[in-house]
Structure formats: C-alpha cells, structure tokens
Amino acid sequence: MTDKHDSREQFAETFDQEIDPLQKYEGGFRSIGADPFDLFTTEILDQKGKSNTRNNYTIPIDQWTEYMEDAGRHPACPGKRHVEGFVDYQRNELGNSKQTTKQKLIHLNRVYKFWVSEDSLPQDGSYNPFKKVLDDTEWEEDNTKTPPNLSVDDVADVLVTVKHWKHRVIILLMLFLGIRAQEACNIELSELNIQHDELKQQYPELGTHDRLPDGVDAIYFPTRYDREGNKSKNERIMPIPDELKVALVRYLMVRPDNGKPWLLLSHTRHNQMGNSKINEIWKDYFHPQYKYGDDEKYDSITSHFGRHYFTTWFKKEKDWNRELVKYMRGDSIKGKDGDSLDDYVHPYFEDIRERYLEEIYKFGLR
C-alpha cells in the first residue's frame, strides 16, 4: 500500500499543487526584522484595549512562536503538519485539555485570517492550516471521566506546598468560592470587602461596590451581562472564609499598587491576569501527582477542579438545598418568592453566610 505522504506528493506533482504553499515565504520573513504578529497586535489588539483579550492571544502566540522555532520554521508560514504537531504538543507535553487547545487554535486562526486580509502579507484565503486542523480534529471530550475523589487532607497536602501568596490566593479563590478561571481574573478590588484597616488605607477602592454588605468579609460577582468573560447569568455575593482572608491579606500587602482595578495582576506587566496562566498555576502544584493519561480512569486536575470540588462538597457531603448551591455557583435561579433578581441577592447571602462559614472545608493553613 502506498504511504499517505507519498501519495500526496504524487497527486501534488501530477496536478501541479502545493502541499506546503507557505514554505516559499520562509526566506522572506527571515530576511526582514518586522514581525507579522506585532502587526496584528497593533491593528487589532491595541484597538480593543482590554488586557484579558490581549492575554488570550499573547499566550498562544508565544507558545506557537516557541514551538515553531524548535521546528525550524518561521511561525508565519506553517504547514498543516506544523499545526497538527502543535496540537500534539499542547495535549501531550503541556497537558492541556482538548477544549483549551482548541481555543488556542481559534485565536491563532484569527491572527491568520487577519494576515489574509492584510495586503502587505503573502497569505491568502486559499490555504489556512489552522482552519484545516480545527475542522478535521475531533474536539469532543470524554465526558465519562471525572477528577479524582480527593479528601480534604489530600487537597491540604498540596496547598501547604504553595508558598507563593498570589498562587495560593488563586487556588483558594476557586476552591472556596467555586468560581471559574475567568471569573477569578475578572475580580476587581472594589468587589472585595475585607475588614482590615491597613488594607483599606492602602487600597481606598477596596470593597466600595454598592452591592456589597457593610461590615462583613464578602466578595461580589457580576453577571455575564455586566462583566465580559463571566459566564454566570446571575450575580451573587459570597462570604470569605478565614483561610482565604489570610491569603488575600498577605497577597494584597505585596501586590503592586499600580492603580489597576483587578485583584490578580500578571507577573511581568502587572496587568489583568489571563485565565490560561491560572490553569498553568494549578498544574504546577497538582501535577504530576494528579495528572492522568487519556486511557486512565480520572481526568487530570486543572483549574476547573475547584468548582467541581466545591459543588460536590455542598451537594453530596453537606446535603445543601439545590437552590442554595445554584445561587453560590451563579447558576440560573428564580428569585425568592417570585422576587426580581435584584431583590434576592442579599437575602440569599444572609441565608448562606453563617452556615457556609461553619461547613466549608478547613485545610489547616497558616
């Protein structure tokens, strides 16, 4: 039987087709100092003016550029095999899920489509290796697998190794509040109320959001309609347990006070942190111990584990009312006794606060 690669070569030669049509532009791109990714950044990302949007592009761009450098090809002129190799690299070496890998390809595809629209660049719409791989790849996850069933002590054993205060805050926010990675990135200082005089002086905007109750440690989460990137349809207010408060105070004491509104700032530029970085932080501490292969029983632990663990704890371990759990998760829910959404947020917070603080897991952190 003829090898697939050989047969493609034969077809291409016979019908005067190019299998790797961008290869011929390799020398041209390397001969000039201009970077086509910078053109995309200037023309598209700088116009959006949102750092979380920028982060969602810069991370896959940086990873793609590094991968292509190792492959010996300029990142602006890939073949389909390079994109397929990048998918394999994301899945098997970086340990990303199919959906995370797909999102990175979607962002790279948008960059490529910009290049196609740019008259000064050689790419055209007749060949797009990113779209080809996106269309040809099976992206559905195996939904039958779940994360490992860890005890509170198991999780605590990992948490005590997290000495970096920002990293500890990130992981604890998601474990204690059941939030998604992007929701963590979107928290603003005004939405975080901590009873701490020194912090109030350092951050005058801390806890000033008008939806927050007075005099208690609490955090407010806007809806998807009020905050780009949030997925919840309903706003909610959550208590802040002691272990999370300790971590938040220690982090905020050393956080760069640069006037940015977000709680979590990126390491280098001190802008809003991107959700991909949050996932990397989870993997840094929970892998390789809780990393699993495709043929193993469990899903590897990623940033989504916090929301899964939180939900399982209150629904199964503590047998909470389904409506209250949905409130804490930000899921769709009707108002109390038919009230409007604006009317139910504070009553629900009052319903859950004392019981939540009593029954939420304690990790014994200092």
CSV table of C-alpha atoms in Angstrom, one decimal:
chain,number,residue,atom,x,y,z
A,1,MET,CA,0.0,0.0,0.0
A,2,THR,CA,1.3,3.5,-0.9
A,3,ASP,CA,2.2,5.7,2.1
A,4,LYS,CA,-0.2,8.6,2.5
A,5,HIS,CA,2.6,11.1,2.3
A,6,ASP,CA,4.0,9.5,-0.8
A,7,SER,CA,0.5,9.6,-2.4
A,8,ARG,CA,0.1,13.2,-1.6
A,9,GLU,CA,3.4,14.0,-3.2
A,10,GLN,CA,2.3,12.1,-6.3
A,11,PHE,CA,-1.0,13.9,-6.5
A,12,ALA,CA,0.6,17.3,-6.0
A,13,GLU,CA,3.2,16.7,-8.7
A,14,THR,CA,0.7,15.4,-11.2
A,15,PHE,CA,-1.8,18.2,-10.7
A,16,ASP,CA,0.7,21.0,-10.1
A,17,GLN,CA,-0.5,21.6,-6.5
A,18,GLU,CA,1.5,22.7,-3.4
A,19,ILE,CA,1.3,20.7,-0.2
A,20,ASP,CA,3.2,23.3,1.8
A,21,PRO,CA,2.4,26.5,-0.1
A,22,LEU,CA,3.7,28.9,2.6
A,23,GLN,CA,7.2,27.3,2.7
A,24,LYS,CA,8.4,29.5,-0.1
A,25,TYR,CA,7.9,32.6,2.0
A,26,GLU,CA,10.2,31.4,4.8
A,27,GLY,CA,13.3,33.2,3.5
A,28,GLY,CA,11.4,36.4,3.0
A,29,PHE,CA,10.1,36.5,6.5
A,30,ARG,CA,13.5,35.7,8.0
A,31,SER,CA,15.2,38.4,5.9
A,32,ILE,CA,13.3,41.3,7.5
A,33,GLY,CA,13.1,42.5,11.0
A,34,ALA,CA,9.3,43.2,11.0
A,35,ASP,CA,7.1,40.7,13.0
A,36,PRO,CA,3.7,39.9,11.5
A,37,PHE,CA,2.4,39.2,15.0
A,38,ASP,CA,3.2,42.8,16.0
A,39,LEU,CA,1.1,44.0,13.1
A,40,PHE,CA,-1.9,42.0,14.4
A,41,THR,CA,-1.2,43.4,17.9
A,42,THR,CA,-1.1,47.0,16.7
A,43,GLU,CA,-4.0,46.8,14.3
A,44,ILE,CA,-6.4,44.6,16.3
A,45,LEU,CA,-5.5,44.1,20.0
A,46,ASP,CA,-4.4,47.6,20.8
A,47,GLN,CA,-7.7,48.9,19.4
A,48,LYS,CA,-9.7,46.6,21.8
A,49,GLY,CA,-7.9,48.0,24.8
A,50,LYS,CA,-8.7,45.0,27.1
A,51,SER,CA,-5.8,43.2,28.7
A,52,ASN,CA,-7.7,40.0,29.2
A,53,THR,CA,-8.4,39.9,25.4
A,54,ARG,CA,-4.7,40.6,24.9
A,55,ASN,CA,-3.6,37.8,27.2
A,56,ASN,CA,-5.9,35.3,25.5
A,57,TYR,CA,-3.9,36.0,22.3
A,58,THR,CA,-0.4,36.6,23.6
A,59,ILE,CA,-0.2,33.2,25.4
A,60,PRO,CA,-1.0,31.0,22.4
A,61,ILE,CA,1.1,33.3,20.1
A,62,ASP,CA,4.1,33.0,22.4
A,63,GLN,CA,3.7,29.2,22.7
A,64,TRP,CA,3.2,28.9,18.9
A,65,THR,CA,6.3,31.0,18.2
A,66,GLU,CA,8.4,29.0,20.5
A,67,TYR,CA,7.1,25.7,19.1
A,68,MET,CA,7.8,26.8,15.5
A,69,GLU,CA,11.3,28.0,16.4
A,70,ASP,CA,12.1,24.4,17.7
A,71,ALA,CA,10.5,23.1,14.5
A,72,GLY,CA,12.8,25.2,12.3
A,73,ARG,CA,10.1,27.1,10.5
A,74,HIS,CA,9.1,30.8,10.7
A,75,PRO,CA,5.8,30.9,12.7
A,76,ALA,CA,4.0,33.0,10.0
A,77,CYS,CA,4.3,30.3,7.3
A,78,PRO,CA,3.3,26.9,8.7
A,79,GLY,CA,2.3,23.8,7.0
A,80,LYS,CA,-0.7,21.7,8.2
A,81,ARG,CA,1.8,19.2,9.8
A,82,HIS,CA,3.1,22.0,12.0
A,83,VAL,CA,-0.3,22.9,13.3
A,84,GLU,CA,-1.0,19.2,13.9
A,85,GLY,CA,2.3,18.9,15.8
A,86,PHE,CA,1.3,22.0,17.9
A,87,VAL,CA,-1.9,20.3,18.9
A,88,ASP,CA,0.0,17.2,20.0
A,89,TYR,CA,2.5,19.4,21.9
A,90,GLN,CA,-0.4,21.2,23.7
A,91,ARG,CA,-2.1,18.0,24.6
A,92,ASN,CA,0.7,15.6,25.5
A,93,GLU,CA,3.6,17.9,26.6
A,94,LEU,CA,1.7,20.8,28.2
A,95,GLY,CA,-1.2,18.6,29.4
A,96,ASN,CA,-3.9,20.9,28.1
A,97,SER,CA,-7.4,19.7,27.5
A,98,LYS,CA,-8.9,19.4,24.0
A,99,GLN,CA,-11.1,22.5,24.6
A,100,THR,CA,-8.1,24.6,25.9
A,101,THR,CA,-6.1,23.5,22.9
A,102,LYS,CA,-9.0,24.3,20.5
A,103,GLN,CA,-9.3,27.8,22.0
A,104,LYS,CA,-5.7,28.5,21.4
A,105,LEU,CA,-6.1,27.4,17.7
A,106,ILE,CA,-9.1,29.6,17.4
A,107,HIS,CA,-7.1,32.6,18.5
A,108,LEU,CA,-4.2,31.7,16.1
A,109,ASN,CA,-6.7,31.2,13.3
A,110,ARG,CA,-8.0,34.7,13.9
A,111,VAL,CA,-4.4,36.0,13.6
A,112,TYR,CA,-4.0,34.1,10.4
A,113,LYS,CA,-7.3,35.5,8.9
A,114,PHE,CA,-6.0,39.0,9.7
A,115,TRP,CA,-2.9,38.2,7.7
A,116,VAL,CA,-5.0,37.1,4.8
A,117,SER,CA,-6.9,40.4,4.9
A,118,GLU,CA,-3.6,42.4,5.1
A,119,ASP,CA,-2.5,43.4,1.6
A,120,SER,CA,1.2,43.6,2.6
A,121,LEU,CA,1.4,40.0,3.5
A,122,PRO,CA,1.6,36.9,1.2
A,123,GLN,CA,-1.0,34.7,2.9
A,124,ASP,CA,-4.3,34.3,1.0
A,125,GLY,CA,-7.6,32.6,1.7
A,126,SER,CA,-6.8,29.6,-0.5
A,127,TYR,CA,-4.8,27.9,2.3
A,128,ASN,CA,-5.3,28.1,6.0
A,129,PRO,CA,-3.7,25.3,8.0
A,130,PHE,CA,-5.2,26.5,11.3
A,131,LYS,CA,-8.8,26.2,10.0
A,132,LYS,CA,-8.0,22.9,8.3
A,133,VAL,CA,-6.8,21.4,11.6
A,134,LEU,CA,-9.7,22.9,13.5
A,135,ASP,CA,-12.2,21.4,11.1
A,136,ASP,CA,-10.5,18.0,10.9
A,137,THR,CA,-9.9,17.4,14.6
A,138,GLU,CA,-12.3,15.7,16.9
A,139,TRP,CA,-12.6,18.1,19.8
A,140,GLU,CA,-15.3,16.4,21.9
A,141,GLU,CA,-14.0,15.5,25.4
A,142,ASP,CA,-14.7,12.2,27.0
A,143,ASN,CA,-17.4,13.3,29.5
A,144,THR,CA,-17.5,10.0,31.3
A,145,LYS,CA,-14.3,10.8,33.3
A,146,THR,CA,-14.2,12.9,36.5
A,147,PRO,CA,-11.4,14.3,38.6
A,148,PRO,CA,-10.0,12.0,41.3
A,149,ASN,CA,-12.0,11.9,44.6
A,150,LEU,CA,-9.7,13.8,46.9
A,151,SER,CA,-10.2,14.1,50.6
A,152,VAL,CA,-9.8,17.5,52.4
A,153,ASP,CA,-6.5,16.2,53.7
A,154,ASP,CA,-5.3,15.3,50.2
A,155,VAL,CA,-6.0,18.8,48.9
A,156,ALA,CA,-4.4,20.3,52.0
A,157,ASP,CA,-1.2,18.3,51.4
A,158,VAL,CA,-0.9,20.1,48.0
A,159,LEU,CA,-1.9,23.5,49.4
A,160,VAL,CA,0.9,23.6,52.0
A,161,THR,CA,3.4,23.4,49.2
A,162,VAL,CA,2.0,26.6,47.6
A,163,LYS,CA,4.3,29.2,49.2
A,164,HIS,CA,3.7,32.0,46.6
A,165,TRP,CA,0.9,34.1,48.0
A,166,LYS,CA,-0.7,35.1,44.7
A,167,HIS,CA,-0.7,31.4,43.6
A,168,ARG,CA,-2.3,30.4,46.9
A,169,VAL,CA,-5.0,33.1,46.6
A,170,ILE,CA,-5.8,31.9,43.1
A,171,ILE,CA,-6.2,28.3,44.1
A,172,LEU,CA,-8.1,29.1,47.3
A,173,LEU,CA,-10.5,31.5,45.5
A,174,MET,CA,-11.6,28.7,43.2
A,175,LEU,CA,-11.8,26.1,45.9
A,176,PHE,CA,-13.6,28.2,48.5
A,177,LEU,CA,-15.9,30.1,46.1
A,178,GLY,CA,-16.5,27.6,43.2
A,179,ILE,CA,-15.6,30.1,40.6
A,180,ARG,CA,-14.2,29.7,37.1
A,181,ALA,CA,-10.8,30.8,36.0
A,182,GLN,CA,-12.0,33.8,34.1
A,183,GLU,CA,-14.2,34.9,37.0
A,184,ALA,CA,-11.1,34.9,39.1
A,185,CYS,CA,-9.3,37.1,36.5
A,186,ASN,CA,-12.2,39.5,36.5
A,187,ILE,CA,-12.4,40.2,40.2
A,188,GLU,CA,-11.9,43.9,40.9
A,189,LEU,CA,-10.7,45.4,44.2
A,190,SER,CA,-14.0,47.3,44.6
A,191,GLU,CA,-15.8,43.9,44.6
A,192,LEU,CA,-13.8,42.5,47.5
A,193,ASN,CA,-14.7,43.6,51.0
A,194,ILE,CA,-12.1,42.7,53.7
A,195,GLN,CA,-12.3,44.1,57.2
A,196,HIS,CA,-8.7,45.2,57.6
A,197,ASP,CA,-7.8,48.8,58.4
A,198,GLU,CA,-4.3,48.8,56.9
A,199,LEU,CA,-5.6,47.4,53.6
A,200,LYS,CA,-8.4,49.9,53.5
A,201,GLN,CA,-5.7,52.7,53.7
A,202,GLN,CA,-3.5,51.0,51.0
A,203,TYR,CA,-6.5,50.4,48.7
A,204,PRO,CA,-9.2,53.0,49.1
A,205,GLU,CA,-11.3,51.4,46.4
A,206,LEU,CA,-11.4,48.0,48.3
A,207,GLY,CA,-15.0,46.9,49.0
A,208,THR,CA,-16.6,50.0,47.6
A,209,HIS,CA,-19.1,48.3,45.3
A,210,ASP,CA,-22.6,49.2,46.2
A,211,ARG,CA,-23.8,45.6,46.1
A,212,LEU,CA,-21.6,44.6,49.0
A,213,PRO,CA,-23.0,44.4,52.5
A,214,ASP,CA,-21.3,46.6,55.2
A,215,GLY,CA,-19.1,45.3,57.9
A,216,VAL,CA,-18.5,41.7,56.8
A,217,ASP,CA,-15.9,39.9,54.7
A,218,ALA,CA,-17.6,39.3,51.3
A,219,ILE,CA,-17.0,39.3,47.6
A,220,TYR,CA,-19.4,40.3,44.8
A,221,PHE,CA,-19.5,38.6,41.3
A,222,PRO,CA,-21.2,40.5,38.5
A,223,THR,CA,-23.2,38.6,35.8
A,224,ARG,CA,-22.0,37.8,32.2
A,225,TYR,CA,-24.0,40.9,31.1
A,226,ASP,CA,-22.1,43.2,33.3
A,227,ARG,CA,-18.6,41.7,33.1
A,228,GLU,CA,-17.1,40.4,29.8
A,229,GLY,CA,-15.8,36.9,30.3
A,230,ASN,CA,-18.0,35.9,33.3
A,231,LYS,CA,-20.4,33.1,32.4
A,232,SER,CA,-23.0,33.3,35.2
A,233,LYS,CA,-26.3,34.7,34.4
A,234,ASN,CA,-27.0,35.7,38.0
A,235,GLU,CA,-24.9,38.0,40.3
A,236,ARG,CA,-24.0,36.7,43.7
A,237,ILE,CA,-22.3,37.7,46.9
A,238,MET,CA,-20.2,35.1,48.7
A,239,PRO,CA,-18.6,35.1,52.3
A,240,ILE,CA,-14.9,35.0,52.6
A,241,PRO,CA,-13.7,32.2,55.0
A,242,ASP,CA,-10.7,32.8,57.3
A,243,GLU,CA,-8.1,30.8,55.4
A,244,LEU,CA,-8.9,32.7,52.2
A,245,LYS,CA,-8.9,36.0,54.0
A,246,VAL,CA,-5.4,35.4,55.4
A,247,ALA,CA,-4.1,34.6,52.0
A,248,LEU,CA,-5.8,37.6,50.5
A,249,VAL,CA,-4.4,40.0,53.1
A,250,ARG,CA,-0.8,38.7,52.7
A,251,TYR,CA,-1.0,38.9,48.9
A,252,LEU,CA,-2.5,42.4,48.9
A,253,MET,CA,0.2,43.6,51.2
A,254,VAL,CA,2.8,42.8,48.5
A,255,ARG,CA,0.7,43.3,45.4
A,256,PRO,CA,2.0,46.1,43.1
A,257,ASP,CA,-0.2,49.1,43.8
A,258,ASN,CA,-0.2,50.5,40.3
A,259,GLY,CA,-3.8,51.8,40.1
A,260,LYS,CA,-5.1,48.8,38.2
A,261,PRO,CA,-8.6,47.7,39.3
A,262,TRP,CA,-8.1,44.0,39.2
A,263,LEU,CA,-7.2,41.8,42.2
A,264,LEU,CA,-5.0,39.5,40.3
A,265,LEU,CA,-2.2,41.0,38.2
A,266,SER,CA,0.1,39.3,35.7
A,267,HIS,CA,3.7,38.7,36.8
A,268,THR,CA,5.6,40.8,34.2
A,269,ARG,CA,3.4,43.7,33.0
A,270,HIS,CA,1.2,43.8,36.1
A,271,ASN,CA,-2.0,44.0,34.0
A,272,GLN,CA,-5.1,41.8,34.4
A,273,MET,CA,-4.1,38.1,34.6
A,274,GLY,CA,-5.2,35.8,31.9
A,275,ASN,CA,-7.1,32.5,32.5
A,276,SER,CA,-4.5,30.4,30.8
A,277,LYS,CA,-2.0,31.4,33.4
A,278,ILE,CA,-4.4,30.4,36.2
A,279,ASN,CA,-4.6,26.9,34.7
A,280,GLU,CA,-0.8,26.7,34.5
A,281,ILE,CA,-0.6,27.6,38.2
A,282,TRP,CA,-3.0,24.7,39.1
A,283,LYS,CA,-0.9,22.3,37.1
A,284,ASP,CA,2.3,23.5,38.6
A,285,TYR,CA,1.2,22.3,42.0
A,286,PHE,CA,-1.2,19.4,41.3
A,287,HIS,CA,0.8,17.7,38.6
A,288,PRO,CA,2.4,15.2,38.1
A,289,GLN,CA,0.7,13.6,41.2
A,290,TYR,CA,-2.8,14.2,39.8
A,291,LYS,CA,-2.1,14.2,36.1
A,292,TYR,CA,-3.7,11.3,34.2
A,293,GLY,CA,-3.4,9.9,30.6
A,294,ASP,CA,-6.3,9.6,28.1
A,295,ASP,CA,-6.6,5.9,28.9
A,296,GLU,CA,-6.7,6.3,32.7
A,297,LYS,CA,-9.8,6.4,34.9
A,298,TYR,CA,-9.7,10.0,36.0
A,299,ASP,CA,-9.4,13.4,34.4
A,300,SER,CA,-6.3,15.3,35.3
A,301,ILE,CA,-6.7,18.1,37.8
A,302,THR,CA,-6.9,21.6,36.2
A,303,SER,CA,-8.3,24.9,37.3
A,304,HIS,CA,-11.9,23.6,36.9
A,305,PHE,CA,-11.3,21.2,39.8
A,306,GLY,CA,-12.1,23.9,42.3
A,307,ARG,CA,-15.6,24.4,41.0
A,308,HIS,CA,-16.1,20.6,40.8
A,309,TYR,CA,-14.8,20.1,44.4
A,310,PHE,CA,-16.9,23.0,45.8
A,311,THR,CA,-20.1,21.7,44.2
A,312,THR,CA,-19.6,18.1,45.2
A,313,TRP,CA,-18.8,19.2,48.8
A,314,PHE,CA,-22.0,21.1,49.3
A,315,LYS,CA,-24.4,18.8,47.4
A,316,LYS,CA,-23.1,15.4,48.5
A,317,GLU,CA,-21.1,15.9,51.7
A,318,LYS,CA,-23.2,18.6,53.3
A,319,ASP,CA,-26.6,17.9,51.5
A,320,TRP,CA,-27.3,21.6,50.9
A,321,ASN,CA,-30.6,22.7,49.3
A,322,ARG,CA,-30.2,22.6,45.5
A,323,GLU,CA,-31.4,26.2,45.2
A,324,LEU,CA,-28.7,27.5,47.5
A,325,VAL,CA,-25.9,25.6,45.7
A,326,LYS,CA,-27.1,27.1,42.5
A,327,TYR,CA,-27.0,30.5,44.0
A,328,MET,CA,-23.4,30.0,45.2
A,329,ARG,CA,-22.4,28.7,41.7
A,330,GLY,CA,-24.1,31.6,39.9
A,331,ASP,CA,-26.4,29.2,38.1
A,332,SER,CA,-29.8,30.2,36.8
A,333,ILE,CA,-32.3,30.5,39.6
A,334,LYS,CA,-35.6,32.2,40.3
A,335,GLY,CA,-35.9,34.9,42.9
A,336,LYS,CA,-37.1,34.1,46.4
A,337,ASP,CA,-41.0,34.0,46.4
A,338,GLY,CA,-41.1,35.4,42.9
A,339,ASP,CA,-39.0,38.5,43.6
A,340,SER,CA,-36.8,40.1,40.9
A,341,LEU,CA,-33.1,39.1,40.7
A,342,ASP,CA,-32.1,42.5,42.3
A,343,ASP,CA,-34.2,41.6,45.3
A,344,TYR,CA,-32.8,38.1,46.0
A,345,VAL,CA,-29.1,38.6,46.1
A,346,HIS,CA,-28.8,40.0,49.7
A,347,PRO,CA,-31.5,37.6,51.2
A,348,TYR,CA,-29.6,34.6,49.8
A,349,PHE,CA,-26.3,35.8,51.1
A,350,GLU,CA,-27.8,36.2,54.5
A,351,ASP,CA,-29.3,32.6,54.2
A,352,ILE,CA,-26.0,31.0,53.4
A,353,ARG,CA,-23.4,33.1,55.3
A,354,GLU,CA,-23.3,31.6,58.7
A,355,ARG,CA,-23.9,28.0,57.6
A,356,TYR,CA,-21.3,28.4,54.8
A,357,LEU,CA,-18.6,29.6,57.1
A,358,GLU,CA,-19.3,26.8,59.5
A,359,GLU,CA,-19.4,24.0,57.0
A,360,ILE,CA,-16.9,24.9,54.3
A,361,TYR,CA,-13.8,22.7,54.4
A,362,LYS,CA,-10.9,23.7,56.6
A,363,PHE,CA,-7.4,23.0,55.2
A,364,GLY,CA,-5.5,23.9,58.4
A,365,LEU,CA,-3.4,26.5,56.5
A,366,ARG,CA,-1.4,29.2,58.3
